[in-house]
Amino acid sequence: MLRGCGKLKKNLPCSVHTETPIVLKTTARFLLGLSLVLLSSSVATAQVVLPRTLELNAKEMEQNGFVVAQEALQLAQFQQFEDALVRAKLAVQLAPRAHEIWALLGGLYLTVNQPKDAVPALEQSLKLNDKNPGAYFNLGSAHFRLGRYDAAARAIEQGLALKPNATEEWFNLGNAYLKLGQKDRAIEQYRRSLRLDRRFWPAYTNIGLVLYEQGHIRQAVKNWEQAADIDPKASEPKLALATALLQLGNEARALQLAEEALRLDSRYGTVEFQRENLWGDRLVADTQILLAKPPLRALMSQLQPEQSALPQP
């Protein structure tokens, strides 16, 4: 700017040219200072407003998660489990801190027979709230299906500590101990379930299974008779009772009961189904002797020829 002073001296003071850059710098400094003040003010405001906004958004998302979870429940009530599972997966994404929704997801995984996926969902639910007995019970069921009987027993026990009046869970705990080979301890849990509900016939049935395996056939018969009396439509105690009566020499009554049992549920004629229902080696073998009788063999062929597991004559 100073180099042009000679030409502009007559018309414009040179000081203007020398001061112009100073004015610009001052203005720039002022604007920069003002912008920093405004920026710092905005940051301070953001530090207050942004978390509130995020908090409101999080609450809104969580509310939406519960709405979607309710939709999943409604779908499950109409037996649309696969669609319900899809909604539950979305619900936990919207409300990842809601232990109820994680528990719902785990329960739906169990319903569609995916216990391996149920375990982490239920564990996450319990991390968020370790006072939910239902989540412990479902976790125990998932571990049981995966063959992790120790883990199943621990989970069910934790649930029972919170809800000791859960009749079926004492029974399920007994099943876990039975799988672990702790038969006396299994009977103890079955009897606890009966103290809560004397008409809970599955407990009588499984007590009979243990007694039969231990060679106490007449005691087993008493338990199976009680179970059959409580629920005449229950096929399992009838077929087990028929097997025991055959061993005691009452073939006519044994054949009659076995026929009734198989007409109620022909799946009990297969070794695989008997083992799934915790029938021990001795009872399975003796039941196959019973089912090999000609009248029952013919009935089995009629009921399920493609699934028959009967020995050949």
Short mmCIF file of N, CA, C and O in Angstrom, two decimals, residues 103-219:
data_model
loop_
_atom_site.label_atom_id
_atom_site.label_comp_id
_atom_site.label_asym_id
_atom_site.label_seq_id
_atom_site.Cartn_x
_atom_site.Cartn_y
_atom_site.Cartn_z
N ALA A 103 -36.21 -60.60 27.84
CA ALA A 103 -36.80 -61.84 28.34
C ALA A 103 -37.83 -62.38 27.35
O ALA A 103 -37.91 -63.60 27.11
N LEU A 104 -38.61 -61.47 26.76
CA LEU A 104 -39.58 -61.87 25.73
C LEU A 104 -38.87 -62.50 24.54
O LEU A 104 -39.30 -63.55 24.03
N LEU A 105 -37.80 -61.87 24.10
CA LEU A 105 -37.03 -62.40 22.97
C LEU A 105 -36.52 -63.81 23.28
O LEU A 105 -36.64 -64.72 22.46
N GLY A 106 -35.97 -63.98 24.48
CA GLY A 106 -35.47 -65.30 24.86
C GLY A 106 -36.57 -66.34 24.89
O GLY A 106 -36.39 -67.48 24.45
N GLY A 107 -37.73 -65.95 25.41
CA GLY A 107 -38.86 -66.87 25.46
C GLY A 107 -39.33 -67.28 24.08
O GLY A 107 -39.69 -68.44 23.84
N LEU A 108 -39.32 -66.34 23.15
CA LEU A 108 -39.74 -66.65 21.78
C LEU A 108 -38.73 -67.56 21.08
O LEU A 108 -39.11 -68.45 20.32
N TYR A 109 -37.44 -67.34 21.36
CA TYR A 109 -36.44 -68.25 20.81
C TYR A 109 -36.68 -69.68 21.29
O TYR A 109 -36.53 -70.65 20.53
N LEU A 110 -37.07 -69.81 22.55
CA LEU A 110 -37.38 -71.14 23.08
C LEU A 110 -38.60 -71.72 22.38
O LEU A 110 -38.65 -72.91 22.05
N THR A 111 -39.60 -70.88 22.14
CA THR A 111 -40.84 -71.33 21.52
C THR A 111 -40.60 -71.89 20.13
O THR A 111 -41.24 -72.87 19.72
N VAL A 112 -39.68 -71.28 19.38
CA VAL A 112 -39.38 -71.77 18.03
C VAL A 112 -38.21 -72.75 18.06
O VAL A 112 -37.60 -73.03 17.03
N ASN A 113 -37.90 -73.25 19.26
CA ASN A 113 -36.87 -74.28 19.45
C ASN A 113 -35.49 -73.84 18.99
O ASN A 113 -34.79 -74.55 18.27
N GLN A 114 -35.10 -72.65 19.43
CA GLN A 114 -33.74 -72.16 19.20
C GLN A 114 -33.10 -71.84 20.55
O GLN A 114 -32.82 -70.69 20.88
N PRO A 115 -32.86 -72.87 21.37
CA PRO A 115 -32.33 -72.61 22.72
C PRO A 115 -30.97 -71.95 22.73
O PRO A 115 -30.64 -71.19 23.65
N LYS A 116 -30.16 -72.22 21.70
CA LYS A 116 -28.82 -71.62 21.65
C LYS A 116 -28.90 -70.11 21.55
O LYS A 116 -28.08 -69.38 22.13
N ASP A 117 -29.90 -69.60 20.81
CA ASP A 117 -30.10 -68.15 20.70
C ASP A 117 -30.81 -67.59 21.92
O ASP A 117 -30.67 -66.41 22.24
N ALA A 118 -31.59 -68.44 22.58
CA ALA A 118 -32.34 -67.99 23.76
C ALA A 118 -31.40 -67.64 24.91
O ALA A 118 -31.65 -66.69 25.65
N VAL A 119 -30.31 -68.40 25.05
CA VAL A 119 -29.42 -68.22 26.20
C VAL A 119 -28.87 -66.79 26.30
O VAL A 119 -29.01 -66.15 27.35
N PRO A 120 -28.23 -66.23 25.25
CA PRO A 120 -27.69 -64.87 25.41
C PRO A 120 -28.76 -63.82 25.64
O PRO A 120 -28.53 -62.84 26.37
N ALA A 121 -29.94 -63.99 25.04
CA ALA A 121 -31.02 -63.02 25.25
C ALA A 121 -31.47 -63.04 26.70
O ALA A 121 -31.67 -61.99 27.33
N LEU A 122 -31.64 -64.22 27.25
CA LEU A 122 -32.07 -64.34 28.65
C LEU A 122 -30.99 -63.87 29.61
O LEU A 122 -31.28 -63.24 30.64
N GLU A 123 -29.74 -64.17 29.29
CA GLU A 123 -28.64 -63.69 30.14
C GLU A 123 -28.57 -62.17 30.14
O GLU A 123 -28.31 -61.55 31.17
N GLN A 124 -28.82 -61.55 28.98
CA GLN A 124 -28.83 -60.09 28.91
C GLN A 124 -29.98 -59.53 29.75
O GLN A 124 -29.81 -58.52 30.45
N SER A 125 -31.13 -60.16 29.70
CA SER A 125 -32.26 -59.74 30.51
C SER A 125 -31.90 -59.77 31.99
O SER A 125 -32.21 -58.84 32.75
N LEU A 126 -31.22 -60.84 32.40
CA LEU A 126 -30.86 -60.98 33.81
C LEU A 126 -29.73 -60.05 34.23
O LEU A 126 -29.62 -59.68 35.41
N LYS A 127 -28.90 -59.64 33.30
CA LYS A 127 -27.88 -58.62 33.61
C LYS A 127 -28.54 -57.29 33.94
O LYS A 127 -28.08 -56.55 34.81
N LEU A 128 -29.64 -57.01 33.25
CA LEU A 128 -30.35 -55.77 33.47
C LEU A 128 -31.25 -55.83 34.71
O LEU A 128 -31.50 -54.82 35.35
N ASN A 129 -31.74 -57.04 35.02
CA ASN A 129 -32.59 -57.22 36.20
C ASN A 129 -32.48 -58.67 36.65
O ASN A 129 -33.03 -59.57 36.02
N ASP A 130 -31.77 -58.88 37.75
CA ASP A 130 -31.54 -60.24 38.23
C ASP A 130 -32.61 -60.71 39.21
O ASP A 130 -32.40 -61.66 39.97
N LYS A 131 -33.77 -60.04 39.18
CA LYS A 131 -34.87 -60.40 40.07
C LYS A 131 -36.07 -60.95 39.30
O LYS A 131 -37.19 -60.94 39.81
N ASN A 132 -35.85 -61.43 38.09
CA ASN A 132 -36.94 -61.93 37.26
C ASN A 132 -36.92 -63.46 37.25
O ASN A 132 -36.13 -64.07 36.52
N PRO A 133 -37.76 -64.14 38.04
CA PRO A 133 -37.71 -65.60 38.11
C PRO A 133 -38.03 -66.26 36.78
O PRO A 133 -37.46 -67.30 36.44
N GLY A 134 -38.94 -65.65 36.00
CA GLY A 134 -39.31 -66.23 34.71
C GLY A 134 -38.14 -66.34 33.77
O GLY A 134 -38.01 -67.33 33.02
N ALA A 135 -37.26 -65.34 33.78
CA ALA A 135 -36.07 -65.37 32.92
C ALA A 135 -35.14 -66.50 33.36
O ALA A 135 -34.54 -67.19 32.52
N TYR A 136 -34.99 -66.70 34.67
CA TYR A 136 -34.17 -67.81 35.16
C TYR A 136 -34.75 -69.16 34.74
O TYR A 136 -34.03 -70.07 34.32
N PHE A 137 -36.07 -69.29 34.84
CA PHE A 137 -36.71 -70.55 34.49
C PHE A 137 -36.53 -70.85 33.00
O PHE A 137 -36.23 -71.99 32.61
N ASN A 138 -36.71 -69.84 32.15
CA ASN A 138 -36.51 -70.04 30.72
C ASN A 138 -35.05 -70.33 30.39
O ASN A 138 -34.75 -71.12 29.49
N LEU A 139 -34.15 -69.68 31.12
CA LEU A 139 -32.72 -69.95 30.92
C LEU A 139 -32.41 -71.40 31.28
O LEU A 139 -31.66 -72.08 30.57
N GLY A 140 -33.00 -71.87 32.37
CA GLY A 140 -32.83 -73.27 32.75
C GLY A 140 -33.35 -74.21 31.68
O GLY A 140 -32.71 -75.22 31.35
N SER A 141 -34.50 -73.87 31.11
CA SER A 141 -35.07 -74.70 30.04
C SER A 141 -34.16 -74.72 28.82
O SER A 141 -33.96 -75.78 28.19
N ALA A 142 -33.59 -73.56 28.47
CA ALA A 142 -32.68 -73.49 27.32
C ALA A 142 -31.45 -74.36 27.55
O ALA A 142 -31.03 -75.12 26.67
N HIS A 143 -30.85 -74.24 28.72
CA HIS A 143 -29.67 -75.06 29.04
C HIS A 143 -30.02 -76.55 29.02
O HIS A 143 -29.24 -77.38 28.55
N PHE A 144 -31.20 -76.89 29.54
CA PHE A 144 -31.61 -78.30 29.57
C PHE A 144 -31.70 -78.85 28.15
O PHE A 144 -31.23 -79.95 27.86
N ARG A 145 -32.30 -78.08 27.24
CA ARG A 145 -32.44 -78.54 25.85
C ARG A 145 -31.09 -78.69 25.17
O ARG A 145 -30.94 -79.49 24.25
N LEU A 146 -30.13 -77.91 25.63
CA LEU A 146 -28.79 -77.98 25.05
C LEU A 146 -27.93 -79.06 25.72
O LEU A 146 -26.77 -79.23 25.36
N GLY A 147 -28.50 -79.75 26.69
CA GLY A 147 -27.77 -80.81 27.38
C GLY A 147 -26.86 -80.30 28.48
O GLY A 147 -26.03 -81.06 29.00
N ARG A 148 -27.01 -79.05 28.87
CA ARG A 148 -26.18 -78.47 29.94
C ARG A 148 -26.95 -78.58 31.25
O ARG A 148 -27.51 -77.59 31.75
N TYR A 149 -27.00 -79.76 31.83
CA TYR A 149 -27.89 -80.02 32.95
C TYR A 149 -27.43 -79.34 34.23
O TYR A 149 -28.27 -78.92 35.05
N ASP A 150 -26.13 -79.20 34.43
CA ASP A 150 -25.62 -78.46 35.59
C ASP A 150 -26.08 -77.01 35.54
O ASP A 150 -26.58 -76.46 36.54
N ALA A 151 -25.90 -76.39 34.37
CA ALA A 151 -26.30 -75.00 34.19
C ALA A 151 -27.81 -74.85 34.32
O ALA A 151 -28.31 -73.86 34.88
N ALA A 152 -28.55 -75.84 33.81
CA ALA A 152 -30.01 -75.81 33.92
C ALA A 152 -30.43 -75.82 35.39
O ALA A 152 -31.28 -75.03 35.81
N ALA A 153 -29.83 -76.70 36.17
CA ALA A 153 -30.17 -76.80 37.59
C ALA A 153 -29.87 -75.49 38.31
O ALA A 153 -30.69 -75.01 39.12
N ARG A 154 -28.71 -74.88 38.03
CA ARG A 154 -28.35 -73.62 38.70
C ARG A 154 -29.34 -72.51 38.37
O ARG A 154 -29.75 -71.76 39.26
N ALA A 155 -29.70 -72.41 37.10
CA ALA A 155 -30.63 -71.35 36.70
C ALA A 155 -32.00 -71.54 37.34
O ALA A 155 -32.60 -70.58 37.85
N ILE A 156 -32.50 -72.77 37.34
CA ILE A 156 -33.82 -73.03 37.93
C ILE A 156 -33.78 -72.76 39.43
O ILE A 156 -34.72 -72.20 40.00
N GLU A 157 -32.70 -73.16 40.09
CA GLU A 157 -32.57 -72.90 41.53
C GLU A 157 -32.60 -71.41 41.83
O GLU A 157 -33.21 -70.97 42.83
N GLN A 158 -31.95 -70.59 40.99
CA GLN A 158 -31.97 -69.14 41.19
C GLN A 158 -33.38 -68.60 41.04
O GLN A 158 -33.80 -67.70 41.76
N GLY A 159 -34.11 -69.14 40.06
CA GLY A 159 -35.49 -68.71 39.88
C GLY A 159 -36.37 -69.11 41.05
O GLY A 159 -37.22 -68.33 41.52
N LEU A 160 -36.17 -70.32 41.57
CA LEU A 160 -36.97 -70.80 42.69
C LEU A 160 -36.67 -70.02 43.98
O LEU A 160 -37.53 -69.90 44.85
N ALA A 161 -35.46 -69.50 44.10
CA ALA A 161 -35.13 -68.67 45.25
C ALA A 161 -36.00 -67.41 45.27
O ALA A 161 -36.31 -66.87 46.33
N LEU A 162 -36.39 -66.97 44.08
CA LEU A 162 -37.24 -65.78 43.96
C LEU A 162 -38.73 -66.14 43.96
O LEU A 162 -39.56 -65.34 44.40
N LYS A 163 -39.04 -67.35 43.46
CA LYS A 163 -40.44 -67.77 43.36
C LYS A 163 -40.55 -69.23 43.78
O LYS A 163 -40.66 -70.13 42.95
N PRO A 164 -40.57 -69.49 45.08
CA PRO A 164 -40.54 -70.88 45.56
C PRO A 164 -41.84 -71.65 45.38
O PRO A 164 -41.86 -72.86 45.60
N ASN A 165 -42.92 -70.98 44.97
CA ASN A 165 -44.20 -71.67 44.79
C ASN A 165 -44.44 -72.09 43.34
O ASN A 165 -45.57 -72.38 42.95
N ALA A 166 -43.38 -72.12 42.53
CA ALA A 166 -43.50 -72.51 41.12
C ALA A 166 -43.47 -74.03 41.01
O ALA A 166 -42.40 -74.64 40.91
N THR A 167 -44.63 -74.64 41.02
CA THR A 167 -44.76 -76.10 41.05
C THR A 167 -43.99 -76.78 39.92
O THR A 167 -43.21 -77.71 40.15
N GLU A 168 -44.21 -76.33 38.70
CA GLU A 168 -43.59 -76.98 37.54
C GLU A 168 -42.08 -76.85 37.55
O GLU A 168 -41.37 -77.71 37.02
N GLU A 169 -41.56 -75.79 38.16
CA GLU A 169 -40.12 -75.59 38.16
C GLU A 169 -39.41 -76.53 39.13
O GLU A 169 -38.27 -76.93 38.88
N TRP A 170 -40.06 -76.89 40.24
CA TRP A 170 -39.48 -77.92 41.10
C TRP A 170 -39.41 -79.24 40.33
O TRP A 170 -38.44 -79.99 40.45
N PHE A 171 -40.44 -79.50 39.53
CA PHE A 171 -40.46 -80.69 38.69
C PHE A 171 -39.32 -80.64 37.66
O PHE A 171 -38.59 -81.62 37.46
N ASN A 172 -39.15 -79.47 37.02
CA ASN A 172 -38.07 -79.33 36.03
C ASN A 172 -36.69 -79.45 36.68
O ASN A 172 -35.76 -79.99 36.07
N LEU A 173 -36.57 -78.97 37.90
CA LEU A 173 -35.32 -79.11 38.62
C LEU A 173 -35.04 -80.59 38.88
O LEU A 173 -33.90 -81.06 38.75
N GLY A 174 -36.09 -81.33 39.23
CA GLY A 174 -35.95 -82.77 39.40
C GLY A 174 -35.49 -83.45 38.12
O GLY A 174 -34.64 -84.36 38.15
N ASN A 175 -36.01 -83.00 36.99
CA ASN A 175 -35.60 -83.57 35.71
C ASN A 175 -34.11 -83.32 35.43
O ASN A 175 -33.41 -84.19 34.91
N ALA A 176 -33.64 -82.13 35.80
CA ALA A 176 -32.22 -81.82 35.61
C ALA A 176 -31.35 -82.74 36.48
O ALA A 176 -30.34 -83.28 36.01
N TYR A 177 -31.76 -82.93 37.73
CA TYR A 177 -31.01 -83.84 38.60
C TYR A 177 -31.08 -85.28 38.10
O TYR A 177 -30.10 -86.03 38.22
N LEU A 178 -32.23 -85.66 37.54
CA LEU A 178 -32.36 -87.01 36.99
C LEU A 178 -31.38 -87.22 35.85
O LEU A 178 -30.73 -88.26 35.74
N LYS A 179 -31.24 -86.21 35.00
CA LYS A 179 -30.28 -86.28 33.89
C LYS A 179 -28.85 -86.33 34.40
O LYS A 179 -27.98 -86.91 33.75
N LEU A 180 -28.62 -85.74 35.55
CA LEU A 180 -27.28 -85.75 36.14
C LEU A 180 -27.00 -87.04 36.91
O LEU A 180 -25.92 -87.22 37.46
N GLY A 181 -28.00 -87.93 36.94
CA GLY A 181 -27.84 -89.20 37.63
C GLY A 181 -28.06 -89.12 39.13
O GLY A 181 -27.82 -90.10 39.84
N GLN A 182 -28.54 -87.98 39.62
CA GLN A 182 -28.79 -87.80 41.06
C GLN A 182 -30.26 -88.13 41.35
O GLN A 182 -31.09 -87.25 41.57
N LYS A 183 -30.57 -89.42 41.34
CA LYS A 183 -31.97 -89.86 41.38
C LYS A 183 -32.67 -89.53 42.69
O LYS A 183 -33.83 -89.12 42.70
N ASP A 184 -31.99 -89.72 43.80
CA ASP A 184 -32.61 -89.41 45.09
C ASP A 184 -32.92 -87.92 45.19
O ASP A 184 -33.98 -87.53 45.71
N ARG A 185 -32.00 -87.11 44.71
CA ARG A 185 -32.22 -85.67 44.74
C ARG A 185 -33.35 -85.28 43.79
O ARG A 185 -34.12 -84.35 44.07
N ALA A 186 -33.48 -86.00 42.67
CA ALA A 186 -34.56 -85.76 41.73
C ALA A 186 -35.91 -86.03 42.39
O ALA A 186 -36.85 -85.22 42.29
N ILE A 187 -36.02 -87.17 43.09
CA ILE A 187 -37.28 -87.50 43.77
C ILE A 187 -37.63 -86.43 44.80
O ILE A 187 -38.80 -86.07 44.96
N GLU A 188 -36.63 -85.89 45.48
CA GLU A 188 -36.87 -84.83 46.47
C GLU A 188 -37.54 -83.63 45.82
O GLU A 188 -38.48 -83.04 46.39
N GLN A 189 -37.08 -83.25 44.62
CA GLN A 189 -37.67 -82.09 43.94
C GLN A 189 -39.08 -82.41 43.45
O GLN A 189 -39.97 -81.55 43.51
N TYR A 190 -39.30 -83.62 42.94
CA TYR A 190 -40.64 -84.01 42.51
C TYR A 190 -41.62 -83.95 43.68
O TYR A 190 -42.76 -83.50 43.53
N ARG A 191 -41.19 -84.39 44.83
CA ARG A 191 -42.06 -84.36 46.01
C ARG A 191 -42.33 -82.94 46.48
O ARG A 191 -43.41 -82.65 47.01
N ARG A 192 -41.37 -82.05 46.28
CA ARG A 192 -41.62 -80.64 46.60
C ARG A 192 -42.73 -80.09 45.72
O ARG A 192 -43.57 -79.30 46.17
N SER A 193 -42.72 -80.46 44.44
CA SER A 193 -43.78 -79.99 43.54
C SER A 193 -45.13 -80.53 43.98
O SER A 193 -46.15 -79.83 43.89
N LEU A 194 -45.16 -81.77 44.50
CA LEU A 194 -46.42 -82.35 44.96
C LEU A 194 -46.90 -81.71 46.26
O LEU A 194 -48.11 -81.65 46.52
N ARG A 195 -45.98 -81.21 47.07
CA ARG A 195 -46.40 -80.50 48.28
C ARG A 195 -47.13 -79.20 47.92
O ARG A 195 -47.99 -78.74 48.67
N LEU A 196 -46.79 -78.65 46.77
CA LEU A 196 -47.46 -77.44 46.30
C LEU A 196 -48.77 -77.77 45.58
O LEU A 196 -49.72 -76.98 45.61
N ASP A 197 -48.81 -78.91 44.92
CA ASP A 197 -50.01 -79.29 44.16
C ASP A 197 -50.10 -80.82 44.13
O ASP A 197 -49.40 -81.47 43.36
N ARG A 198 -50.99 -81.38 44.94
CA ARG A 198 -51.11 -82.83 45.04
C ARG A 198 -51.63 -83.46 43.76
O ARG A 198 -51.56 -84.68 43.60
N ARG A 199 -52.16 -82.68 42.87
CA ARG A 199 -52.71 -83.22 41.62
C ARG A 199 -51.78 -83.00 40.43
O ARG A 199 -52.19 -83.17 39.28
N PHE A 200 -50.56 -82.66 40.72
CA PHE A 200 -49.59 -82.46 39.64
C PHE A 200 -49.06 -83.84 39.22
O PHE A 200 -48.02 -84.30 39.67
N TRP A 201 -49.78 -84.48 38.32
CA TRP A 201 -49.52 -85.89 37.99
C TRP A 201 -48.15 -86.16 37.37
O TRP A 201 -47.60 -87.26 37.56
N PRO A 202 -47.52 -85.23 36.60
CA PRO A 202 -46.19 -85.54 36.07
C PRO A 202 -45.16 -85.90 37.15
O PRO A 202 -44.25 -86.69 36.90
N ALA A 203 -45.31 -85.32 38.34
CA ALA A 203 -44.37 -85.63 39.43
C ALA A 203 -44.53 -87.09 39.86
O ALA A 203 -43.54 -87.80 40.08
N TYR A 204 -45.79 -87.56 39.99
CA TYR A 204 -46.02 -88.98 40.31
C TYR A 204 -45.40 -89.87 39.22
O TYR A 204 -44.78 -90.89 39.52
N THR A 205 -45.58 -89.46 37.96
CA THR A 205 -45.05 -90.25 36.85
C THR A 205 -43.53 -90.40 36.94
O THR A 205 -42.99 -91.49 36.82
N ASN A 206 -42.84 -89.29 37.20
CA ASN A 206 -41.38 -89.35 37.22
C ASN A 206 -40.83 -90.00 38.48
O ASN A 206 -39.76 -90.61 38.44
N ILE A 207 -41.56 -89.88 39.58
CA ILE A 207 -41.16 -90.64 40.77
C ILE A 207 -41.23 -92.13 40.45
O ILE A 207 -40.33 -92.91 40.81
N GLY A 208 -42.29 -92.51 39.74
CA GLY A 208 -42.42 -93.91 39.33
C GLY A 208 -41.29 -94.36 38.43
O GLY A 208 -40.78 -95.48 38.56
N LEU A 209 -40.84 -93.48 37.54
CA LEU A 209 -39.73 -93.82 36.64
C LEU A 209 -38.47 -94.15 37.44
O LEU A 209 -37.77 -95.13 37.15
N VAL A 210 -38.18 -93.31 38.43
CA VAL A 210 -36.98 -93.52 39.25
C VAL A 210 -37.11 -94.82 40.03
O VAL A 210 -36.17 -95.63 40.08
N LEU A 211 -38.26 -95.04 40.64
CA LEU A 211 -38.46 -96.25 41.44
C LEU A 211 -38.36 -97.50 40.59
O LEU A 211 -37.78 -98.52 41.02
N TYR A 212 -38.89 -97.45 39.38
CA TYR A 212 -38.83 -98.61 38.49
C TYR A 212 -37.37 -98.93 38.13
O TYR A 212 -36.95 -100.09 38.14
N GLU A 213 -36.60 -97.89 37.84
CA GLU A 213 -35.20 -98.09 37.49
C GLU A 213 -34.42 -98.67 38.68
O GLU A 213 -33.44 -99.39 38.49
N GLN A 214 -34.88 -98.35 39.87
CA GLN A 214 -34.21 -98.88 41.07
C GLN A 214 -34.72 -100.26 41.46
O GLN A 214 -34.26 -100.84 42.44
N GLY A 215 -35.67 -100.81 40.68
CA GLY A 215 -36.18 -102.14 40.94
C GLY A 215 -37.38 -102.21 41.86
O GLY A 215 -37.85 -103.31 42.20
N HIS A 216 -37.93 -101.03 42.24
CA HIS A 216 -39.09 -100.99 43.14
C HIS A 216 -40.37 -100.93 42.29
O HIS A 216 -41.05 -99.89 42.23
N ILE A 217 -40.71 -102.05 41.65
CA ILE A 217 -41.78 -102.04 40.67
C ILE A 217 -43.14 -101.76 41.30
O ILE A 217 -43.93 -100.97 40.78
N ARG A 218 -43.43 -102.38 42.43
CA ARG A 218 -44.74 -102.18 43.06
C ARG A 218 -44.92 -100.73 43.54
O ARG A 218 -46.03 -100.18 43.45
N GLN A 219 -43.86 -100.13 44.03
CA GLN A 219 -43.96 -98.72 44.42
C GLN A 219 -44.16 -97.83 43.20
O GLN A 219 -44.88 -96.84 43.25
#
